[in-house]
């Protein structure tokens, strides 16, 4: 087995197993920390795919931002003395049936489709090229995304603001 | 040789797990974690197609946009969850039925 295969299987196993822990763990805190390992695993797969800029972005935004926000959400919506922070599970059997059915269908599509093999893009440094594309060909979506982010953050601050009830 | 299909299979597993989390969990923050898993699996697919497909960077650029939208989504969703908690003292989605007539 080549080194690439070993690294792929390690990161793939980390991703899928910790993803399973996220979904199946009883405690919300366990779920949040398993999510950390899922994000790390996906970042490792990005590196393996030659997307170095995206891997760094994944770590900065998902681990540094979104995960911290989710932990704040867990902490702020429970009373502090409420130590076990359980999350209720309902409809477990139908959920398992739907999710595993979906999994089988997706696997069948992935394996049986003849994917047109392009020239491919061997891993190389991408940051400069990504920046050039964002500032050139994809400038409009880039600006739209930044406006969206601004509006969403202002809206979020607006929603949580405590206001006097009329 | 690790090819496109290996990544598609990992991504399919991640997507199904996220779907299971969305369907079975009742805590709003936990459902958001399921949504994050689904978004990550979509991103993994985009980057894998970018690597093995036509050979340009568009898949990676699209993944960056997905990350931006995920950040916006989590910020707004957590604001809503906090407001719900302030109103009803719960983050259980089944009890969030204020809008029901």
PDB file of C-alpha atoms in Angstrom:
ATOM      1  CA  UNK A   1       0.000   0.000   0.000  1.00  0.00           C
ATOM      2  CA  UNK A   2       1.380   3.366  -0.966  1.00  0.00           C
ATOM      3  CA  UNK A   3       1.908   6.157   1.535  1.00  0.00           C
ATOM      4  CA  UNK A   4      -0.930   8.094  -0.061  1.00  0.00           C
ATOM      5  CA  UNK A   5      -3.328   5.217   0.540  1.00  0.00           C
ATOM      6  CA  UNK A   6      -2.243   4.897   4.184  1.00  0.00           C
ATOM      7  CA  UNK A   7      -2.763   8.617   4.796  1.00  0.00           C
ATOM      8  CA  UNK A   8      -6.110   8.527   3.005  1.00  0.00           C
ATOM      9  CA  UNK A   9      -7.401   5.618   5.065  1.00  0.00           C
ATOM     10  CA  UNK A  10      -6.202   7.190   8.325  1.00  0.00           C
ATOM     11  CA  UNK A  11      -7.894  10.529   7.617  1.00  0.00           C
ATOM     12  CA  UNK A  12     -10.978   8.877   6.148  1.00  0.00           C
ATOM     13  CA  UNK A  13     -11.340   6.700   9.249  1.00  0.00           C
ATOM     14  CA  UNK A  14     -10.880   9.717  11.561  1.00  0.00           C
ATOM     15  CA  UNK A  15     -13.510  11.644   9.596  1.00  0.00           C
ATOM     16  CA  UNK A  16     -16.156   8.937   9.437  1.00  0.00           C
ATOM     17  CA  UNK A  17     -15.684   7.547  12.966  1.00  0.00           C
ATOM     18  CA  UNK A  18     -15.746  10.933  14.659  1.00  0.00           C
ATOM     19  CA  UNK A  19     -18.713  11.877  12.454  1.00  0.00           C
ATOM     20  CA  UNK A  20     -20.480   8.809  13.857  1.00  0.00           C
ATOM     21  CA  UNK A  21     -19.612   9.948  17.387  1.00  0.00           C
ATOM     22  CA  UNK A  22     -21.064  13.403  16.618  1.00  0.00           C
ATOM     23  CA  UNK A  23     -24.354  11.825  15.651  1.00  0.00           C
ATOM     24  CA  UNK A  24     -24.551   9.040  18.232  1.00  0.00           C
ATOM     25  CA  UNK A  25     -22.994  10.529  21.383  1.00  0.00           C
ATOM     26  CA  UNK A  26     -25.428  11.134  24.227  1.00  0.00           C
ATOM     27  CA  UNK A  27     -23.713  14.245  25.521  1.00  0.00           C
ATOM     28  CA  UNK A  28     -23.690  17.483  23.540  1.00  0.00           C
ATOM     29  CA  UNK A  29     -20.151  18.262  24.658  1.00  0.00           C
ATOM     30  CA  UNK A  30     -18.907  14.910  23.339  1.00  0.00           C
ATOM     31  CA  UNK A  31     -20.619  15.666  20.019  1.00  0.00           C
ATOM     32  CA  UNK A  32     -18.948  19.076  19.810  1.00  0.00           C
ATOM     33  CA  UNK A  33     -15.491  17.683  20.481  1.00  0.00           C
ATOM     34  CA  UNK A  34     -15.996  14.818  18.030  1.00  0.00           C
ATOM     35  CA  UNK A  35     -16.933  17.461  15.462  1.00  0.00           C
ATOM     36  CA  UNK A  36     -13.467  18.942  16.021  1.00  0.00           C
ATOM     37  CA  UNK A  37     -11.884  15.664  14.886  1.00  0.00           C
ATOM     38  CA  UNK A  38     -14.226  15.452  11.886  1.00  0.00           C
ATOM     39  CA  UNK A  39     -13.122  18.911  10.758  1.00  0.00           C
ATOM     40  CA  UNK A  40      -9.469  17.936  11.217  1.00  0.00           C
ATOM     41  CA  UNK A  41     -10.000  14.764   9.206  1.00  0.00           C
ATOM     42  CA  UNK A  42     -11.651  16.663   6.357  1.00  0.00           C
ATOM     43  CA  UNK A  43      -8.804  19.194   6.408  1.00  0.00           C
ATOM     44  CA  UNK A  44      -6.337  16.305   6.094  1.00  0.00           C
ATOM     45  CA  UNK A  45      -8.255  14.979   3.107  1.00  0.00           C
ATOM     46  CA  UNK A  46      -8.104  18.456   1.535  1.00  0.00           C
ATOM     47  CA  UNK A  47      -4.317  18.441   1.920  1.00  0.00           C
ATOM     48  CA  UNK A  48      -4.221  15.022   0.288  1.00  0.00           C
ATOM     49  CA  UNK A  49      -6.301  16.421  -2.577  1.00  0.00           C
ATOM     50  CA  UNK A  50      -3.821  19.245  -3.085  1.00  0.00           C
ATOM     51  CA  UNK A  51      -6.067  21.986  -1.702  1.00  0.00           C
ATOM     52  CA  UNK A  52      -3.684  23.540   0.791  1.00  0.00           C
ATOM     53  CA  UNK A  53      -5.400  26.937   0.962  1.00  0.00           C
ATOM     54  CA  UNK A  54      -8.750  25.289   1.538  1.00  0.00           C
ATOM     55  CA  UNK A  55      -7.338  23.088   4.300  1.00  0.00           C
ATOM     56  CA  UNK A  56      -6.025  26.156   6.138  1.00  0.00           C
ATOM     57  CA  UNK A  57      -9.364  27.911   5.627  1.00  0.00           C
ATOM     58  CA  UNK A  58     -11.168  24.859   6.969  1.00  0.00           C
ATOM     59  CA  UNK A  59      -9.085  24.866  10.133  1.00  0.00           C
ATOM     60  CA  UNK A  60      -9.368  28.628  10.663  1.00  0.00           C
ATOM     61  CA  UNK A  61     -13.079  29.035  10.003  1.00  0.00           C
ATOM     62  CA  UNK A  62     -14.559  25.701  11.040  1.00  0.00           C
ATOM     63  CA  UNK A  63     -12.380  24.896  14.035  1.00  0.00           C
ATOM     64  CA  UNK A  64     -11.647  28.471  15.069  1.00  0.00           C
ATOM     65  CA  UNK A  65     -15.028  29.973  14.334  1.00  0.00           C
ATOM     66  CA  UNK A  66     -17.953  27.667  13.779  1.00  0.00           C
ATOM     67  CA  UNK A  67     -17.016  25.102  16.411  1.00  0.00           C
ATOM     68  CA  UNK A  68     -16.483  27.800  19.039  1.00  0.00           C
ATOM     69  CA  UNK A  69     -19.855  29.304  18.123  1.00  0.00           C
ATOM     70  CA  UNK A  70     -21.493  25.890  18.479  1.00  0.00           C
ATOM     71  CA  UNK A  71     -19.866  25.402  21.892  1.00  0.00           C
ATOM     72  CA  UNK A  72     -21.192  28.818  22.930  1.00  0.00           C
ATOM     73  CA  UNK A  73     -24.597  27.670  21.725  1.00  0.00           C
ATOM     74  CA  UNK A  74     -24.349  24.525  23.858  1.00  0.00           C
ATOM     75  CA  UNK A  75     -23.211  26.444  26.933  1.00  0.00           C
ATOM     76  CA  UNK A  76     -25.703  29.303  26.655  1.00  0.00           C
ATOM     77  CA  UNK A  77     -28.786  27.180  26.127  1.00  0.00           C
ATOM     78  CA  UNK A  78     -28.314  25.081  29.247  1.00  0.00           C
ATOM     79  CA  UNK A  79     -28.260  25.991  32.852  1.00  0.00           C
ATOM     80  CA  UNK A  80     -24.690  25.979  34.076  1.00  0.00           C
ATOM     81  CA  UNK A  81     -25.334  23.481  36.848  1.00  0.00           C
ATOM     82  CA  UNK A  82     -26.928  21.130  34.347  1.00  0.00           C
ATOM     83  CA  UNK A  83     -23.869  18.936  33.982  1.00  0.00           C
ATOM     84  CA  UNK A  84     -24.850  16.144  31.684  1.00  0.00           C
ATOM     85  CA  UNK A  85     -26.281  18.207  28.754  1.00  0.00           C
ATOM     86  CA  UNK A  86     -28.222  15.360  27.214  1.00  0.00           C
ATOM     87  CA  UNK A  87     -29.724  15.581  23.777  1.00  0.00           C
ATOM     88  CA  UNK A  88     -32.952  13.734  23.235  1.00  0.00           C
ATOM     89  CA  UNK A  89     -33.156  11.229  20.401  1.00  0.00           C
ATOM     90  CA  UNK A  90     -36.431  10.525  18.642  1.00  0.00           C
ATOM     91  CA  UNK A  91     -37.479   8.536  15.582  1.00  0.00           C
ATOM     92  CA  UNK A  92     -34.269   6.570  15.737  1.00  0.00           C
ATOM     93  CA  UNK A  93     -35.419   3.567  13.670  1.00  0.00           C
ATOM     94  CA  UNK A  94     -36.914   5.606  10.770  1.00  0.00           C
ATOM     95  CA  UNK A  95     -33.867   7.851  10.830  1.00  0.00           C
ATOM     96  CA  UNK A  96     -31.521   4.884  10.553  1.00  0.00           C
ATOM     97  CA  UNK A  97     -33.580   3.464   7.678  1.00  0.00           C
ATOM     98  CA  UNK A  98     -33.611   6.751   5.727  1.00  0.00           C
ATOM     99  CA  UNK A  99     -29.920   7.487   6.342  1.00  0.00           C
ATOM    100  CA  UNK A 100     -28.701   4.000   5.446  1.00  0.00           C
ATOM    101  CA  UNK A 101     -30.944   3.926   2.365  1.00  0.00           C
ATOM    102  CA  UNK A 102     -29.430   7.226   1.296  1.00  0.00           C
ATOM    103  CA  UNK A 103     -25.949   5.848   1.962  1.00  0.00           C
ATOM    104  CA  UNK A 104     -26.572   2.777  -0.202  1.00  0.00           C
ATOM    105  CA  UNK A 105     -27.960   4.909  -3.054  1.00  0.00           C
ATOM    106  CA  UNK A 106     -25.022   7.336  -2.907  1.00  0.00           C
ATOM    107  CA  UNK A 107     -22.488   4.494  -2.862  1.00  0.00           C
ATOM    108  CA  UNK A 108     -24.229   2.844  -5.819  1.00  0.00           C
ATOM    109  CA  UNK A 109     -24.120   6.102  -7.777  1.00  0.00           C
ATOM    110  CA  UNK A 110     -20.464   6.731  -6.882  1.00  0.00           C
ATOM    111  CA  UNK A 111     -19.311   3.230  -7.791  1.00  0.00           C
ATOM    112  CA  UNK A 112     -21.412   2.478 -10.854  1.00  0.00           C
ATOM    113  CA  UNK A 113     -21.176   5.793 -12.689  1.00  0.00           C
ATOM    114  CA  UNK A 114     -18.478   6.050 -15.323  1.00  0.00           C
ATOM    115  CA  UNK A 115     -16.887   9.320 -14.258  1.00  0.00           C
ATOM    116  CA  UNK A 116     -15.296  11.059 -17.201  1.00  0.00           C
ATOM    117  CA  UNK A 117     -11.679  11.185 -16.232  1.00  0.00           C
ATOM    118  CA  UNK A 118     -10.312  14.635 -16.873  1.00  0.00           C
ATOM    119  CA  UNK A 119      -6.658  15.511 -17.030  1.00  0.00           C
ATOM    120  CA  UNK A 120      -6.697  15.912 -13.262  1.00  0.00           C
ATOM    121  CA  UNK A 121      -4.719  18.395 -11.269  1.00  0.00           C
ATOM    122  CA  UNK A 122      -1.696  17.068  -9.448  1.00  0.00           C
ATOM    123  CA  UNK A 123      -1.198  18.716  -6.060  1.00  0.00           C
ATOM    124  CA  UNK A 124       0.612  22.010  -6.230  1.00  0.00           C
ATOM    125  CA  UNK A 125       0.598  25.311  -4.364  1.00  0.00           C
ATOM    126  CA  UNK A 126      -2.825  26.851  -4.894  1.00  0.00           C
ATOM    127  CA  UNK A 127      -2.955  29.985  -2.737  1.00  0.00           C
ATOM    128  CA  UNK A 128      -1.652  32.448  -5.323  1.00  0.00           C
ATOM    129  CA  UNK A 129      -3.902  31.061  -8.031  1.00  0.00           C
ATOM    130  CA  UNK A 130      -6.966  31.090  -5.755  1.00  0.00           C
ATOM    131  CA  UNK A 131      -6.281  34.712  -4.867  1.00  0.00           C
ATOM    132  CA  UNK A 132      -5.875  35.663  -8.519  1.00  0.00           C
ATOM    133  CA  UNK A 133      -9.174  33.997  -9.429  1.00  0.00           C
ATOM    134  CA  UNK A 134     -11.004  35.688  -6.559  1.00  0.00           C
ATOM    135  CA  UNK A 135      -9.697  39.103  -7.519  1.00  0.00           C
ATOM    136  CA  UNK A 136     -10.277  38.539 -11.200  1.00  0.00           C
ATOM    137  CA  UNK A 137     -12.747  36.152 -12.738  1.00  0.00           C
ATOM    138  CA  UNK A 138     -14.767  35.584  -9.537  1.00  0.00           C
ATOM    139  CA  UNK A 139     -14.758  39.126  -8.152  1.00  0.00           C
ATOM    140  CA  UNK A 140     -18.549  39.534  -8.206  1.00  0.00           C
ATOM    141  CA  UNK A 141     -19.364  36.334  -6.252  1.00  0.00           C
ATOM    142  CA  UNK A 142     -16.546  37.222  -3.861  1.00  0.00           C
ATOM    143  CA  UNK A 143     -18.056  40.643  -3.123  1.00  0.00           C
ATOM    144  CA  UNK A 144     -21.545  39.161  -2.895  1.00  0.00           C
ATOM    145  CA  UNK A 145     -20.290  36.630  -0.342  1.00  0.00           C
ATOM    146  CA  UNK A 146     -18.696  39.366   1.743  1.00  0.00           C
ATOM    147  CA  UNK A 147     -21.929  41.401   1.702  1.00  0.00           C
ATOM    148  CA  UNK A 148     -23.859  38.261   2.673  1.00  0.00           C
ATOM    149  CA  UNK A 149     -21.514  37.687   5.601  1.00  0.00           C
ATOM    150  CA  UNK A 150     -21.851  41.293   6.752  1.00  0.00           C
ATOM    151  CA  UNK A 151     -25.648  41.214   6.535  1.00  0.00           C
ATOM    152  CA  UNK A 152     -25.846  37.828   8.289  1.00  0.00           C
ATOM    153  CA  UNK A 153     -23.646  38.949  11.186  1.00  0.00           C
ATOM    154  CA  UNK A 154     -25.563  42.215  11.593  1.00  0.00           C
ATOM    155  CA  UNK A 155     -28.827  40.301  11.470  1.00  0.00           C
ATOM    156  CA  UNK A 156     -27.599  37.814  14.064  1.00  0.00           C
ATOM    157  CA  UNK A 157     -26.576  40.628  16.408  1.00  0.00           C
ATOM    158  CA  UNK A 158     -29.959  42.260  15.807  1.00  0.00           C
ATOM    159  CA  UNK A 159     -31.889  39.070  16.613  1.00  0.00           C
ATOM    160  CA  UNK A 160     -30.146  38.316  19.913  1.00  0.00           C
ATOM    161  CA  UNK A 161     -30.224  41.909  21.109  1.00  0.00           C
ATOM    162  CA  UNK A 162     -32.361  42.241  24.200  1.00  0.00           C
ATOM    163  CA  UNK A 163     -35.091  44.747  23.516  1.00  0.00           C
ATOM    164  CA  UNK A 164     -37.865  46.101  25.626  1.00  0.00           C
ATOM    165  CA  UNK A 165     -41.071  44.205  25.075  1.00  0.00           C
ATOM    166  CA  UNK A 166     -43.812  46.633  24.129  1.00  0.00           C
TER     167      UNK A 166
ATOM    168  CA  UNK B   1      -4.201   4.003  -6.015  1.00  0.00           C
ATOM    169  CA  UNK B   2      -6.647   6.359  -4.330  1.00  0.00           C
ATOM    170  CA  UNK B   3      -9.094   7.671  -6.885  1.00  0.00           C
ATOM    171  CA  UNK B   4     -12.187   9.804  -7.095  1.00  0.00           C
ATOM    172  CA  UNK B   5     -14.495   7.058  -5.864  1.00  0.00           C
ATOM    173  CA  UNK B   6     -12.683   6.673  -2.535  1.00  0.00           C
ATOM    174  CA  UNK B   7     -13.378  10.291  -1.715  1.00  0.00           C
ATOM    175  CA  UNK B   8     -16.971  10.005  -2.928  1.00  0.00           C
ATOM    176  CA  UNK B   9     -17.518   7.073  -0.561  1.00  0.00           C
ATOM    177  CA  UNK B  10     -16.098   8.952   2.458  1.00  0.00           C
ATOM    178  CA  UNK B  11     -18.272  11.902   1.505  1.00  0.00           C
ATOM    179  CA  UNK B  12     -21.367   9.701   1.163  1.00  0.00           C
ATOM    180  CA  UNK B  13     -20.747   8.282   4.644  1.00  0.00           C
ATOM    181  CA  UNK B  14     -20.362  11.769   6.087  1.00  0.00           C
ATOM    182  CA  UNK B  15     -23.539  12.933   4.332  1.00  0.00           C
ATOM    183  CA  UNK B  16     -25.578  10.004   5.644  1.00  0.00           C
ATOM    184  CA  UNK B  17     -24.292  10.539   9.183  1.00  0.00           C
ATOM    185  CA  UNK B  18     -25.211  14.215   9.010  1.00  0.00           C
ATOM    186  CA  UNK B  19     -28.656  13.294   7.707  1.00  0.00           C
ATOM    187  CA  UNK B  20     -29.092  10.843  10.582  1.00  0.00           C
ATOM    188  CA  UNK B  21     -28.171  13.584  13.031  1.00  0.00           C
ATOM    189  CA  UNK B  22     -30.642  16.024  11.491  1.00  0.00           C
ATOM    190  CA  UNK B  23     -33.427  13.446  11.521  1.00  0.00           C
ATOM    191  CA  UNK B  24     -32.991  11.939  14.977  1.00  0.00           C
ATOM    192  CA  UNK B  25     -31.720  14.704  17.257  1.00  0.00           C
ATOM    193  CA  UNK B  26     -34.098  17.048  18.984  1.00  0.00           C
ATOM    194  CA  UNK B  27     -31.613  19.562  20.362  1.00  0.00           C
ATOM    195  CA  UNK B  28     -31.274  22.533  17.999  1.00  0.00           C
ATOM    196  CA  UNK B  29     -27.478  22.832  18.400  1.00  0.00           C
ATOM    197  CA  UNK B  30     -27.090  19.130  17.678  1.00  0.00           C
ATOM    198  CA  UNK B  31     -29.135  19.468  14.492  1.00  0.00           C
ATOM    199  CA  UNK B  32     -26.795  22.288  13.456  1.00  0.00           C
ATOM    200  CA  UNK B  33     -23.852  19.917  13.931  1.00  0.00           C
ATOM    201  CA  UNK B  34     -25.577  17.515  11.512  1.00  0.00           C
ATOM    202  CA  UNK B  35     -25.933  20.330   8.978  1.00  0.00           C
ATOM    203  CA  UNK B  36     -22.212  21.050   9.322  1.00  0.00           C
ATOM    204  CA  UNK B  37     -21.427  17.389   8.530  1.00  0.00           C
ATOM    205  CA  UNK B  38     -23.584  17.572   5.390  1.00  0.00           C
ATOM    206  CA  UNK B  39     -21.879  20.799   4.249  1.00  0.00           C
ATOM    207  CA  UNK B  40     -18.453  19.255   4.831  1.00  0.00           C
ATOM    208  CA  UNK B  41     -19.342  16.206   2.758  1.00  0.00           C
ATOM    209  CA  UNK B  42     -20.495  18.451  -0.098  1.00  0.00           C
ATOM    210  CA  UNK B  43     -17.239  20.374   0.126  1.00  0.00           C
ATOM    211  CA  UNK B  44     -15.228  17.163   0.042  1.00  0.00           C
ATOM    212  CA  UNK B  45     -17.027  16.179  -3.156  1.00  0.00           C
ATOM    213  CA  UNK B  46     -16.351  19.560  -4.762  1.00  0.00           C
ATOM    214  CA  UNK B  47     -12.639  19.401  -3.986  1.00  0.00           C
ATOM    215  CA  UNK B  48     -12.369  15.784  -5.116  1.00  0.00           C
ATOM    216  CA  UNK B  49     -13.993  16.605  -8.466  1.00  0.00           C
ATOM    217  CA  UNK B  50     -11.695  19.597  -8.765  1.00  0.00           C
ATOM    218  CA  UNK B  51      -8.675  17.337  -8.215  1.00  0.00           C
ATOM    219  CA  UNK B  52      -9.637  14.438 -10.488  1.00  0.00           C
ATOM    220  CA  UNK B  53     -11.928  16.124 -12.993  1.00  0.00           C
ATOM    221  CA  UNK B  54     -11.258  18.924 -15.399  1.00  0.00           C
ATOM    222  CA  UNK B  55      -8.163  20.033 -13.530  1.00  0.00           C
ATOM    223  CA  UNK B  56      -9.067  23.631 -12.766  1.00  0.00           C
ATOM    224  CA  UNK B  57      -9.557  25.285  -9.406  1.00  0.00           C
ATOM    225  CA  UNK B  58     -13.260  26.069  -9.630  1.00  0.00           C
ATOM    226  CA  UNK B  59     -14.282  23.291  -7.229  1.00  0.00           C
ATOM    227  CA  UNK B  60     -11.994  24.701  -4.551  1.00  0.00           C
ATOM    228  CA  UNK B  61     -13.339  28.219  -5.082  1.00  0.00           C
ATOM    229  CA  UNK B  62     -16.872  26.933  -4.734  1.00  0.00           C
ATOM    230  CA  UNK B  63     -15.887  25.162  -1.516  1.00  0.00           C
ATOM    231  CA  UNK B  64     -14.633  28.478  -0.113  1.00  0.00           C
ATOM    232  CA  UNK B  65     -18.057  30.000  -0.833  1.00  0.00           C
ATOM    233  CA  UNK B  66     -19.730  27.050   0.895  1.00  0.00           C
ATOM    234  CA  UNK B  67     -17.567  27.667   3.981  1.00  0.00           C
ATOM    235  CA  UNK B  68     -18.536  31.359   3.981  1.00  0.00           C
ATOM    236  CA  UNK B  69     -22.223  30.505   3.768  1.00  0.00           C
ATOM    237  CA  UNK B  70     -21.843  27.892   6.531  1.00  0.00           C
ATOM    238  CA  UNK B  71     -20.348  30.553   8.799  1.00  0.00           C
ATOM    239  CA  UNK B  72     -23.227  32.948   8.084  1.00  0.00           C
ATOM    240  CA  UNK B  73     -25.753  30.165   8.588  1.00  0.00           C
ATOM    241  CA  UNK B  74     -24.346  29.134  11.968  1.00  0.00           C
ATOM    242  CA  UNK B  75     -24.273  32.737  13.211  1.00  0.00           C
ATOM    243  CA  UNK B  76     -27.919  33.365  12.311  1.00  0.00           C
ATOM    244  CA  UNK B  77     -29.099  29.949  13.483  1.00  0.00           C
ATOM    245  CA  UNK B  78     -27.426  30.337  16.877  1.00  0.00           C
ATOM    246  CA  UNK B  79     -28.986  33.773  17.262  1.00  0.00           C
ATOM    247  CA  UNK B  80     -32.382  32.188  16.664  1.00  0.00           C
ATOM    248  CA  UNK B  81     -31.632  29.332  19.101  1.00  0.00           C
ATOM    249  CA  UNK B  82     -30.570  31.795  21.808  1.00  0.00           C
ATOM    250  CA  UNK B  83     -33.707  33.867  21.296  1.00  0.00           C
ATOM    251  CA  UNK B  84     -35.833  30.738  21.454  1.00  0.00           C
ATOM    252  CA  UNK B  85     -34.096  29.737  24.667  1.00  0.00           C
ATOM    253  CA  UNK B  86     -34.759  33.152  26.142  1.00  0.00           C
ATOM    254  CA  UNK B  87     -38.441  32.939  25.245  1.00  0.00           C
ATOM    255  CA  UNK B  88     -39.198  29.322  26.102  1.00  0.00           C
ATOM    256  CA  UNK B  89     -36.295  28.121  28.302  1.00  0.00           C
ATOM    257  CA  UNK B  90     -35.654  25.224  25.953  1.00  0.00           C
ATOM    258  CA  UNK B  91     -33.562  24.309  22.943  1.00  0.00           C
ATOM    259  CA  UNK B  92     -35.710  21.327  22.066  1.00  0.00           C
ATOM    260  CA  UNK B  93     -37.058  21.711  18.543  1.00  0.00           C
ATOM    261  CA  UNK B  94     -40.322  19.903  19.306  1.00  0.00           C
ATOM    262  CA  UNK B  95     -41.206  22.577  21.836  1.00  0.00           C
ATOM    263  CA  UNK B  96     -40.522  25.393  19.374  1.00  0.00           C
ATOM    264  CA  UNK B  97     -44.110  25.571  18.170  1.00  0.00           C
ATOM    265  CA  UNK B  98     -44.863  29.232  18.807  1.00  0.00           C
ATOM    266  CA  UNK B  99     -45.773  29.834  15.162  1.00  0.00           C
ATOM    267  CA  UNK B 100     -48.244  26.969  15.056  1.00  0.00           C
ATOM    268  CA  UNK B 101     -51.777  28.318  14.777  1.00  0.00           C
TER     269      UNK B 101
END
